mmCIF file of C-alpha atoms in Angstrom:
data_model
loop_
_atom_site.group_PDB
_atom_site.id
_atom_site.type_symbol
_atom_site.label_atom_id
_atom_site.label_comp_id
_atom_site.label_asym_id
_atom_site.label_seq_id
_atom_site.Cartn_x
_atom_site.Cartn_y
_atom_site.Cartn_z
ATOM 1 C CA MET A 1 -0.227 0.075 0.093
ATOM 2 C CA LYS A 2 1.402 3.846 -1.251
ATOM 3 C CA TYR A 3 0.039 6.514 1.057
ATOM 4 C CA LEU A 4 -1.015 10.038 0.190
ATOM 5 C CA ILE A 5 0.252 12.673 3.003
ATOM 6 C CA ASP A 6 -1.779 15.211 3.601
ATOM 7 C CA THR A 7 -0.418 18.788 4.291
ATOM 8 C CA ASN A 8 -1.798 18.970 8.073
ATOM 9 C CA VAL A 9 0.404 15.625 8.681
ATOM 10 C CA ILE A 10 3.479 17.419 7.375
ATOM 11 C CA ILE A 11 2.890 20.424 9.461
ATOM 12 C CA GLU A 12 2.357 18.956 12.307
ATOM 13 C CA GLY A 13 5.271 17.306 12.475
ATOM 14 C CA LEU A 14 7.667 20.152 11.329
ATOM 15 C CA LEU A 15 5.891 22.565 13.641
ATOM 16 C CA GLU A 16 6.335 20.052 16.710
ATOM 17 C CA GLN A 17 2.358 19.927 17.109
ATOM 18 C CA GLU A 18 0.482 18.236 19.636
ATOM 19 C CA LYS A 19 0.291 14.606 17.397
ATOM 20 C CA VAL A 20 4.136 15.465 16.611
ATOM 21 C CA ASP A 21 4.793 11.561 18.205
ATOM 22 C CA GLN A 22 2.530 10.235 15.421
ATOM 23 C CA VAL A 23 3.683 11.404 12.483
ATOM 24 C CA TRP A 24 7.685 11.196 13.133
ATOM 25 C CA GLU A 25 6.438 7.638 14.026
ATOM 26 C CA LEU A 26 5.087 7.250 10.791
ATOM 27 C CA PHE A 27 8.106 8.526 9.121
ATOM 28 C CA GLN A 28 10.624 6.236 10.758
ATOM 29 C CA LYS A 29 8.317 3.113 10.192
ATOM 30 C CA ILE A 30 7.309 3.498 6.619
ATOM 31 C CA SER A 31 9.536 4.047 3.626
ATOM 32 C CA LEU A 32 9.387 7.175 1.763
ATOM 33 C CA SER A 33 9.640 5.503 -1.286
ATOM 34 C CA GLN A 34 5.604 4.357 0.120
ATOM 35 C CA MET A 35 4.545 7.553 0.786
ATOM 36 C CA ALA A 36 3.398 10.410 -1.652
ATOM 37 C CA ILE A 37 2.880 14.200 -1.258
ATOM 38 C CA THR A 38 0.616 16.236 -3.811
ATOM 39 C CA ASP A 39 2.648 19.166 -5.123
ATOM 40 C CA PHE A 40 -0.365 21.121 -3.985
ATOM 41 C CA SER A 41 0.591 19.917 -0.658
ATOM 42 C CA LEU A 42 4.447 20.958 -0.918
ATOM 43 C CA HIS A 43 3.272 24.442 -2.209
ATOM 44 C CA SER A 44 0.900 24.891 0.645
ATOM 45 C CA ILE A 45 3.761 23.706 2.928
ATOM 46 C CA GLY A 46 6.025 26.181 1.673
ATOM 47 C CA VAL A 47 3.401 28.759 2.287
ATOM 48 C CA ILE A 48 2.807 28.135 5.957
ATOM 49 C CA LEU A 49 6.855 27.820 6.427
ATOM 50 C CA PHE A 50 7.304 31.066 5.068
ATOM 51 C CA ARG A 51 4.554 32.969 6.763
ATOM 52 C CA LEU A 52 6.283 31.799 9.746
ATOM 53 C CA LYS A 53 9.393 33.045 8.974
ATOM 54 C CA LYS A 54 10.510 29.326 9.072
ATOM 55 C CA MET A 55 12.247 29.256 5.720
ATOM 56 C CA GLU A 56 15.028 27.367 6.894
ATOM 57 C CA LEU A 57 12.786 24.627 8.037
ATOM 58 C CA PHE A 58 10.981 24.736 4.518
ATOM 59 C CA ILE A 59 14.562 23.872 3.044
ATOM 60 C CA SER A 60 15.653 21.131 5.826
ATOM 61 C CA PHE A 61 12.238 19.525 4.945
ATOM 62 C CA PHE A 62 12.847 19.840 1.447
ATOM 63 C CA GLU A 63 16.505 18.127 1.558
ATOM 64 C CA ASP A 64 15.498 15.559 3.865
ATOM 65 C CA ILE A 65 12.020 14.258 2.507
ATOM 66 C CA ILE A 66 11.425 15.116 -0.728
ATOM 67 C CA ILE A 67 14.905 14.737 -2.119
ATOM 68 C CA ASP A 68 15.543 11.566 -0.375
ATOM 69 C CA GLY A 69 12.209 9.680 -2.026
ATOM 70 C CA ILE A 70 9.013 10.737 -1.390
ATOM 71 C CA MET A 71 7.350 11.031 -4.417
ATOM 72 C CA VAL A 72 5.622 14.178 -5.436
ATOM 73 C CA LEU A 73 2.672 13.797 -7.445
ATOM 74 C CA SER A 74 0.690 16.404 -9.745
ATOM 75 C CA LEU A 75 -2.768 16.388 -11.221
ATOM 76 C CA ASP A 76 -3.061 16.758 -15.163
ATOM 77 C CA ILE A 77 -5.193 20.053 -16.479
ATOM 78 C CA SER A 78 -7.679 17.520 -17.851
ATOM 79 C CA ASP A 79 -7.693 15.582 -14.282
ATOM 80 C CA LEU A 80 -8.868 19.203 -12.530
ATOM 81 C CA LYS A 81 -12.425 18.819 -14.190
ATOM 82 C CA GLU A 82 -13.116 15.860 -11.762
ATOM 83 C CA LEU A 83 -12.469 18.398 -8.145
ATOM 84 C CA TYR A 84 -15.769 20.075 -8.755
ATOM 85 C CA LYS A 85 -17.803 16.796 -8.676
ATOM 86 C CA ILE A 86 -15.651 15.306 -6.028
ATOM 87 C CA ALA A 87 -16.354 18.172 -3.861
ATOM 88 C CA GLN A 88 -19.569 18.193 -4.688
ATOM 89 C CA ARG A 89 -20.117 15.152 -3.639
ATOM 90 C CA PHE A 90 -17.973 15.071 -0.242
ATOM 91 C CA LYS A 91 -18.510 18.171 0.948
ATOM 92 C CA LEU A 92 -15.015 19.420 0.415
ATOM 93 C CA ASP A 93 -12.959 22.075 -0.190
ATOM 94 C CA PHE A 94 -10.760 22.849 -3.260
ATOM 95 C CA ASP A 95 -7.510 21.270 -1.806
ATOM 96 C CA ASP A 96 -9.338 18.199 0.111
ATOM 97 C CA ALA A 97 -10.755 17.169 -3.130
ATOM 98 C CA TYR A 98 -7.605 18.240 -4.601
ATOM 99 C CA GLN A 99 -5.715 15.556 -2.747
ATOM 100 C CA TYR A 100 -8.971 12.748 -3.004
ATOM 101 C CA ALA A 101 -8.610 12.971 -6.886
ATOM 102 C CA MET A 102 -4.869 12.414 -6.401
ATOM 103 C CA ALA A 103 -5.605 9.263 -4.463
ATOM 104 C CA GLU A 104 -8.444 7.953 -6.719
ATOM 105 C CA LYS A 105 -5.771 8.658 -9.848
ATOM 106 C CA TYR A 106 -3.184 6.451 -7.832
ATOM 107 C CA ASN A 107 -4.786 4.293 -5.686
ATOM 108 C CA LEU A 108 -3.466 5.691 -2.426
ATOM 109 C CA GLN A 109 -4.919 5.646 1.084
ATOM 110 C CA ILE A 110 -5.105 9.457 2.696
ATOM 111 C CA VAL A 111 -3.273 9.755 5.820
ATOM 112 C CA SER A 112 -4.470 12.658 7.213
ATOM 113 C CA PHE A 113 -5.947 14.437 10.865
ATOM 114 C CA ASP A 114 -8.674 16.155 8.490
ATOM 115 C CA LYS A 115 -11.804 14.457 9.311
ATOM 116 C CA ASP A 116 -13.652 16.097 5.841
ATOM 117 C CA PHE A 117 -12.018 12.993 4.324
ATOM 118 C CA ASP A 118 -14.443 10.686 6.805
ATOM 119 C CA GLY A 119 -17.477 11.279 4.519
ATOM 120 C CA THR A 120 -15.914 10.193 1.415
ATOM 121 C CA GLU A 121 -15.795 6.824 -0.141
ATOM 122 C CA ARG A 122 -11.783 6.218 0.703
ATOM 123 C CA GLY A 123 -11.663 7.630 3.682
ATOM 124 C CA LYS A 124 -8.801 8.083 5.806
ATOM 125 C CA LYS A 125 -6.039 7.156 8.173
ATOM 126 C CA GLU A 126 -4.814 8.749 11.035
ATOM 127 C CA PRO A 127 -0.717 7.998 11.231
ATOM 128 C CA SER A 128 -1.345 5.746 14.353
ATOM 129 C CA GLY A 129 -4.097 3.735 12.573
ATOM 130 C CA VAL A 130 -0.956 3.395 9.361
ATOM 131 C CA LEU A 131 1.177 1.521 11.902
ATOM 132 C CA LEU A 132 -1.408 -0.574 13.117
#
């Protein structure tokens, strides 16, 4: 099984928030080659960290995680028309619909703390659920 890691999981770990232990255990036990993030997540992480004046943390994340093997996936322009349908069907916002479409396209398990995915057909697992 390959995993699509949602933006909030990465941010939780990088900013050492409440569930940081779950995040770091996930990254220790699951190979980076079994994980992916979307280009949208990569850009969102950059926006968040730059806004917090944590540019060095973004560079460190990029060098340690992205360059070392986590896949960065993009939707094709032709895939973007599906976002509206997904958003309507599951009542998701744009970024969650983008993640969901990517998981559908590549048959990935969504790993997220976002409860909005709970109402979808694919669902999601929190990092602790992946480790069971």
